[in-house]
Amino acid sequence: MQRTVVTINSNGRQSASFIRVASALGWQVRAQMKELNGLVAEEIAQLPNVTVYVGRLQDRRFLDDLFRSAQYAFINTTHWGDEVAIGRALADAAKKAGIQHYIYSSMPDHSVFGNNWRALPLWAPKFTIEQYIRQIGLPATFVYCGIYHNNFTGLDFPLFRMEHQNDGSFVWRAPFHPDQKLPWLDSEHDIGPAIYQLFKEGPRKWYGKRIPLAFEVLTPKEVCRAFSRGLRRPVHYKRGPIVIHCPTPVGYREHLSALEWTLAESEAPYFGPDIEKDCPGVALELWEGNRGMEEYAQEVFPVEEAANGLTWMEEVETPRREVDLDFQVNC
């Protein structure tokens, strides 16, 4: 049987990860993009079994064409444009087309849990869309993605900067308690196989379920230990407020402010209290071949840093065997 799946924002990390897997396994992929620009877009367009649909998600006729005669959809909306209106239009088009399994990448609205927690502005619209999908009766599953490994960067971006020091070490400064458990995910490596397995097992097993998609639960101290082992350099964690040095859109500033209050100061569960207990067990049942933080730090982080024009990995280091990697986290 021919399997056809719809993806949107298909040059983004989540969709691209799934498309690579689906393409390799012979599924027909309809990959929506706003425009065919960039290295990832070009890569996706050249994959076998992939048809790129260039168009706007606000165009209902375009959405009807995108979903027509497809059986599956993996949908990750973004905050560009009216996310809730776009999310509802996508769900309506999928319902009209008779999509058999609709997997939506959602996130929690922490304000619904009380406790004086604030909603995170870039997450709450996804929860609103999730409620609409449930309301119209789509056969749907909802994945909640953990923190991406590749949020870490040596560039001067807020929250996940791994700041290279003159002595060759790194410092990660963030507002989280050093012992706060946080969920982690290698988005490019692991989202695709997990989503494919959800489709394979189908809505009979996963109808209406929320899936916390994270393969490790690590504290900031444990993250730094993993990075230290991977890079074979000292990596230190320092707790402190989020500092913004680069031009940052107002919406993201508001999101970071709410994140600092809700997740860091209030230590609210990242996914909310209702599904936190299922992490990382459910994700590991879906996909055992995940890439952990240490492996990411060793194999991927230096490559991404070089692509960003950074050169710390080319420096001559102090003798590595003198570094006791078990004691490299200062908090």
Short mmCIF file of C-alpha atoms in Angstrom, two decimals:
data_model
loop_
_atom_site.label_atom_id
_atom_site.label_comp_id
_atom_site.label_asym_id
_atom_site.label_seq_id
_atom_site.Cartn_x
_atom_site.Cartn_y
_atom_site.Cartn_z
CA MET A 1 0.00 0.00 0.00
CA GLN A 2 1.26 3.45 -0.94
CA ARG A 3 1.76 5.60 2.16
CA THR A 4 1.60 9.37 1.71
CA VAL A 5 2.42 11.76 4.54
CA VAL A 6 2.12 15.54 4.72
CA THR A 7 4.65 17.73 6.51
CA ILE A 8 4.77 21.50 6.87
CA ASN A 9 7.62 23.93 7.53
CA SER A 10 9.60 21.07 6.10
CA ASN A 11 13.03 22.66 6.28
CA GLY A 12 12.71 22.98 10.06
CA ARG A 13 14.51 20.55 12.38
CA GLN A 14 11.51 18.45 13.37
CA SER A 15 9.99 17.98 9.93
CA ALA A 16 13.34 17.48 8.20
CA SER A 17 14.31 14.76 10.67
CA PHE A 18 11.12 12.85 9.92
CA ILE A 19 11.28 13.42 6.16
CA ARG A 20 14.74 11.85 5.97
CA VAL A 21 13.42 8.69 7.65
CA ALA A 22 10.14 8.49 5.71
CA SER A 23 11.91 9.05 2.40
CA ALA A 24 14.45 6.31 3.09
CA LEU A 25 11.65 3.87 3.97
CA GLY A 26 9.76 4.50 0.74
CA TRP A 27 6.93 6.72 1.96
CA GLN A 28 5.68 9.44 -0.35
CA VAL A 29 6.25 12.78 1.36
CA ARG A 30 4.48 16.04 0.54
CA ALA A 31 6.81 18.58 2.06
CA GLN A 32 5.35 22.08 2.37
CA MET A 33 7.76 25.01 2.48
CA LYS A 34 7.13 28.72 2.30
CA GLU A 35 10.04 29.04 -0.13
CA LEU A 36 12.75 26.77 -1.48
CA ASN A 37 15.79 28.53 0.01
CA GLY A 38 18.64 27.24 2.15
CA LEU A 39 20.77 24.13 2.44
CA VAL A 40 18.18 22.03 4.28
CA ALA A 41 15.43 22.95 1.81
CA GLU A 42 17.67 21.95 -1.08
CA GLU A 43 18.59 18.67 0.63
CA ILE A 44 14.94 17.79 1.30
CA ALA A 45 13.95 18.61 -2.28
CA GLN A 46 16.57 16.18 -3.63
CA LEU A 47 15.55 13.22 -1.47
CA PRO A 48 13.76 10.32 -3.18
CA ASN A 49 9.99 10.06 -2.73
CA VAL A 50 9.71 13.72 -1.68
CA THR A 51 7.53 16.27 -3.48
CA VAL A 52 7.99 19.85 -2.34
CA TYR A 53 4.86 21.99 -2.17
CA VAL A 54 5.78 25.68 -2.08
CA GLY A 55 2.92 27.74 -0.74
CA ARG A 56 1.38 29.67 2.12
CA LEU A 57 -0.42 27.93 4.94
CA GLN A 58 -3.00 30.73 5.03
CA ASP A 59 -4.25 29.58 1.58
CA ARG A 60 -7.08 27.08 2.17
CA ARG A 61 -7.11 25.93 -1.46
CA PHE A 62 -3.39 25.18 -1.17
CA LEU A 63 -4.07 23.19 2.02
CA ASP A 64 -6.78 21.16 0.30
CA ASP A 65 -4.30 20.23 -2.44
CA LEU A 66 -1.61 19.44 0.10
CA PHE A 67 -3.75 16.96 2.07
CA ARG A 68 -5.86 15.48 -0.74
CA SER A 69 -5.61 11.63 -0.81
CA ALA A 70 -2.87 11.55 1.85
CA GLN A 71 -3.19 9.18 4.81
CA TYR A 72 -0.87 10.72 7.40
CA ALA A 73 0.40 14.08 8.59
CA PHE A 74 3.18 15.27 10.89
CA ILE A 75 2.48 18.91 11.71
CA ASN A 76 4.71 21.39 13.53
CA THR A 77 3.34 24.93 13.42
CA THR A 78 5.51 27.96 14.14
CA HIS A 79 4.93 31.44 15.55
CA TRP A 80 5.39 33.13 12.15
CA GLY A 81 1.94 34.49 11.33
CA ASP A 82 -1.24 33.72 13.26
CA GLU A 83 -0.21 30.31 14.58
CA VAL A 84 -3.59 29.40 16.06
CA ALA A 85 -5.51 30.32 12.88
CA ILE A 86 -3.03 28.36 10.76
CA GLY A 87 -3.19 25.39 13.15
CA ARG A 88 -6.96 25.29 12.97
CA ALA A 89 -6.96 25.58 9.16
CA LEU A 90 -4.49 22.69 8.89
CA ALA A 91 -6.64 20.53 11.16
CA ASP A 92 -9.78 21.38 9.16
CA ALA A 93 -8.05 20.48 5.89
CA ALA A 94 -6.78 17.21 7.33
CA LYS A 95 -10.25 16.35 8.63
CA LYS A 96 -11.78 17.15 5.24
CA ALA A 97 -9.22 14.91 3.50
CA GLY A 98 -9.83 11.99 5.86
CA ILE A 99 -6.32 11.83 7.30
CA GLN A 100 -5.99 8.55 9.21
CA HIS A 101 -3.32 9.61 11.72
CA TYR A 102 -2.43 13.23 12.50
CA ILE A 103 0.63 13.78 14.70
CA TYR A 104 0.85 17.32 16.04
CA SER A 105 3.92 18.77 17.75
CA SER A 106 2.37 20.49 20.74
CA MET A 107 3.64 22.08 23.97
CA PRO A 108 2.03 22.85 27.34
CA ASP A 109 0.29 25.99 28.53
CA HIS A 110 1.59 26.12 32.09
CA SER A 111 -1.01 28.70 33.15
CA VAL A 112 -3.75 26.04 33.09
CA PHE A 113 -2.07 24.18 35.96
CA GLY A 114 -2.35 27.07 38.42
CA ASN A 115 0.49 27.53 40.93
CA ASN A 116 1.02 31.08 39.62
CA TRP A 117 2.86 29.64 36.62
CA ARG A 118 2.96 31.86 33.55
CA ALA A 119 2.21 30.62 30.06
CA LEU A 120 5.22 30.61 27.75
CA PRO A 121 4.12 32.75 24.77
CA LEU A 122 5.70 30.55 22.08
CA TRP A 123 4.26 27.35 23.60
CA ALA A 124 0.72 28.26 24.66
CA PRO A 125 -0.66 28.66 21.08
CA LYS A 126 0.31 25.05 20.37
CA PHE A 127 -1.76 23.89 23.35
CA THR A 128 -4.72 25.89 22.01
CA ILE A 129 -4.34 24.18 18.64
CA GLU A 130 -4.15 20.79 20.35
CA GLN A 131 -7.49 21.44 22.04
CA TYR A 132 -9.05 22.32 18.68
CA ILE A 133 -7.71 19.13 17.08
CA ARG A 134 -9.30 17.14 19.89
CA GLN A 135 -12.55 19.07 19.55
CA ILE A 136 -13.04 18.25 15.85
CA GLY A 137 -12.28 14.58 16.37
CA LEU A 138 -9.16 14.08 14.28
CA PRO A 139 -7.41 10.73 14.98
CA ALA A 140 -4.41 12.48 16.51
CA THR A 141 -1.37 12.00 18.69
CA PHE A 142 0.50 14.87 20.35
CA VAL A 143 4.28 14.92 20.79
CA TYR A 144 5.93 17.30 23.24
CA CYS A 145 9.59 17.82 22.32
CA GLY A 146 12.31 18.27 24.92
CA ILE A 147 15.17 20.76 24.78
CA TYR A 148 17.20 20.38 21.60
CA HIS A 149 20.85 19.45 22.06
CA ASN A 150 21.73 21.82 19.26
CA ASN A 151 20.31 24.80 21.10
CA PHE A 152 23.81 24.93 22.56
CA THR A 153 26.11 27.31 20.70
CA GLY A 154 29.26 29.27 21.22
CA LEU A 155 27.61 32.29 19.63
CA ASP A 156 26.37 35.06 21.91
CA PHE A 157 22.75 33.92 22.05
CA PRO A 158 20.69 33.85 25.27
CA LEU A 159 20.03 30.83 27.50
CA PHE A 160 22.05 28.06 25.84
CA ARG A 161 25.39 29.70 25.12
CA MET A 162 28.41 27.47 25.76
CA GLU A 163 30.91 30.26 26.29
CA HIS A 164 34.48 29.39 25.37
CA GLN A 165 37.04 30.63 27.89
CA ASN A 166 40.65 31.71 27.39
CA ASP A 167 41.90 28.59 29.17
CA GLY A 168 40.04 26.31 26.73
CA SER A 169 37.17 25.48 29.08
CA PHE A 170 33.49 26.31 28.61
CA VAL A 171 30.86 27.96 30.82
CA TRP A 172 27.10 27.53 30.49
CA ARG A 173 25.13 30.23 32.30
CA ALA A 174 21.39 29.70 32.77
CA PRO A 175 18.68 30.36 35.39
CA PHE A 176 17.92 26.69 36.15
CA HIS A 177 18.79 25.18 39.51
CA PRO A 178 21.96 23.06 39.10
CA ASP A 179 20.04 19.94 40.19
CA GLN A 180 16.81 20.62 38.26
CA LYS A 181 15.82 17.72 36.01
CA LEU A 182 15.29 18.78 32.39
CA PRO A 183 14.34 16.71 29.29
CA TRP A 184 16.74 16.57 26.33
CA LEU A 185 16.44 15.55 22.71
CA ASP A 186 18.70 15.41 19.65
CA SER A 187 16.15 16.84 17.24
CA GLU A 188 17.86 16.01 13.96
CA HIS A 189 18.86 12.46 14.92
CA ASP A 190 15.91 11.22 16.97
CA ILE A 191 12.62 12.94 16.13
CA GLY A 192 12.29 11.22 12.76
CA PRO A 193 12.59 7.59 13.96
CA ALA A 194 10.25 8.23 16.91
CA ILE A 195 7.55 9.82 14.73
CA TYR A 196 7.84 6.99 12.21
CA GLN A 197 7.28 4.45 14.99
CA LEU A 198 4.18 6.31 16.16
CA PHE A 199 2.77 6.11 12.64
CA LYS A 200 3.71 2.44 12.41
CA GLU A 201 1.90 1.58 15.66
CA GLY A 202 -0.99 3.81 14.68
CA PRO A 203 -3.89 5.63 16.31
CA ARG A 204 -5.31 2.44 17.74
CA LYS A 205 -2.48 2.59 20.29
CA TRP A 206 -1.74 6.32 20.37
CA TYR A 207 -5.11 8.05 19.74
CA GLY A 208 -5.34 11.19 21.88
CA LYS A 209 -2.10 10.45 23.75
CA ARG A 210 0.50 13.03 24.72
CA ILE A 211 4.06 11.79 24.21
CA PRO A 212 6.97 13.50 26.03
CA LEU A 213 9.65 13.16 23.38
CA ALA A 214 12.95 13.29 25.27
CA PHE A 215 15.50 10.52 25.59
CA GLU A 216 17.46 11.79 28.58
CA VAL A 217 16.50 13.67 31.72
CA LEU A 218 19.57 15.54 32.93
CA THR A 219 20.30 18.32 35.39
CA PRO A 220 22.47 21.24 34.25
CA LYS A 221 25.34 19.72 36.22
CA GLU A 222 24.87 16.40 34.41
CA VAL A 223 24.72 18.18 31.05
CA CYS A 224 28.05 19.84 31.75
CA ARG A 225 29.59 16.54 32.81
CA ALA A 226 28.40 14.97 29.56
CA PHE A 227 29.82 17.89 27.56
CA SER A 228 33.09 17.66 29.47
CA ARG A 229 33.46 13.98 28.66
CA GLY A 230 32.50 14.56 25.02
CA LEU A 231 34.78 17.54 24.44
CA ARG A 232 37.48 16.36 26.87
CA ARG A 233 37.60 19.87 28.27
CA PRO A 234 36.40 21.38 31.55
CA VAL A 235 32.79 22.57 31.33
CA HIS A 236 31.30 24.61 34.17
CA TYR A 237 27.70 25.49 35.00
CA LYS A 238 26.89 28.85 36.60
CA ARG A 239 23.36 29.72 37.63
CA GLY A 240 22.22 33.23 36.85
CA PRO A 241 19.54 35.29 35.10
CA ILE A 242 19.11 35.17 31.35
CA VAL A 243 21.28 37.87 29.77
CA ILE A 244 20.53 39.10 26.25
CA HIS A 245 23.40 40.72 24.34
CA CYS A 246 22.21 40.30 20.74
CA PRO A 247 19.22 41.78 18.89
CA THR A 248 16.23 39.68 19.97
CA PRO A 249 12.59 39.98 18.84
CA VAL A 250 10.17 41.25 21.48
CA GLY A 251 8.14 38.04 21.34
CA TYR A 252 11.17 35.89 22.14
CA ARG A 253 12.19 38.25 24.97
CA GLU A 254 8.73 37.78 26.47
CA HIS A 255 9.04 34.03 26.04
CA LEU A 256 12.41 33.99 27.83
CA SER A 257 10.99 36.08 30.67
CA ALA A 258 8.09 33.66 31.18
CA LEU A 259 10.44 30.69 30.89
CA GLU A 260 12.72 32.12 33.55
CA TRP A 261 9.81 32.59 35.94
CA THR A 262 7.90 29.37 35.26
CA LEU A 263 10.60 26.80 34.57
CA ALA A 264 13.59 28.22 36.45
CA GLU A 265 12.35 30.23 39.45
CA SER A 266 9.16 28.21 40.02
CA GLU A 267 10.76 24.94 38.83
CA ALA A 268 7.58 23.89 37.06
CA PRO A 269 7.85 20.57 35.19
CA TYR A 270 8.98 21.25 31.64
CA PHE A 271 6.14 19.27 30.04
CA GLY A 272 3.66 20.03 32.83
CA PRO A 273 2.89 17.69 35.72
CA ASP A 274 0.57 15.33 33.83
CA ILE A 275 3.07 13.66 31.48
CA GLU A 276 6.42 14.39 33.13
CA LYS A 277 6.35 10.96 34.79
CA ASP A 278 6.42 9.27 31.37
CA CYS A 279 9.78 10.78 30.45
CA PRO A 280 12.05 9.34 29.12
CA GLY A 281 10.42 5.88 29.24
CA VAL A 282 7.87 6.35 26.44
CA ALA A 283 10.41 7.89 24.05
CA LEU A 284 12.89 5.07 24.68
CA GLU A 285 10.19 2.51 23.87
CA LEU A 286 9.71 4.23 20.51
CA TRP A 287 13.38 4.55 19.56
CA GLU A 288 16.37 3.02 21.33
CA GLY A 289 19.02 4.29 18.93
CA ASN A 290 19.01 7.83 20.26
CA ARG A 291 22.06 10.09 20.42
CA GLY A 292 22.80 11.20 23.98
CA MET A 293 24.31 14.45 25.18
CA GLU A 294 27.88 13.15 25.46
CA GLU A 295 27.83 11.72 21.94
CA TYR A 296 26.35 14.98 20.64
CA ALA A 297 29.07 17.01 22.35
CA GLN A 298 31.79 14.81 20.94
CA GLU A 299 30.57 14.26 17.37
CA VAL A 300 28.24 17.10 16.43
CA PHE A 301 28.84 20.20 18.55
CA PRO A 302 32.34 20.94 17.16
CA VAL A 303 31.07 20.51 13.59
CA GLU A 304 28.19 22.92 14.17
CA GLU A 305 30.54 25.39 15.84
CA ALA A 306 32.89 25.29 12.86
CA ALA A 307 29.93 25.86 10.52
CA ASN A 308 29.15 28.98 12.57
CA GLY A 309 32.67 30.28 11.97
CA LEU A 310 34.10 29.45 15.40
CA THR A 311 37.64 28.06 15.66
CA TRP A 312 38.15 26.98 19.29
CA MET A 313 38.41 23.33 18.20
CA GLU A 314 41.59 24.18 16.26
CA GLU A 315 43.45 25.50 19.29
CA VAL A 316 46.32 23.62 20.90
CA GLU A 317 45.01 22.35 24.22
CA THR A 318 46.67 21.53 27.50
CA PRO A 319 47.49 17.81 27.92
CA ARG A 320 44.11 16.12 28.13
CA ARG A 321 45.13 13.19 30.28
CA GLU A 322 45.70 15.58 33.17
CA VAL A 323 42.03 16.63 33.13
CA ASP A 324 39.94 14.73 35.69
CA LEU A 325 36.66 14.67 33.80
CA ASP A 326 34.61 13.66 36.81
CA PHE A 327 35.14 16.95 38.60
CA GLN A 328 34.68 19.63 35.99
CA VAL A 329 31.34 21.16 36.99
CA ASN A 330 31.31 24.19 39.24
CA CYS A 331 27.95 25.62 40.33
#
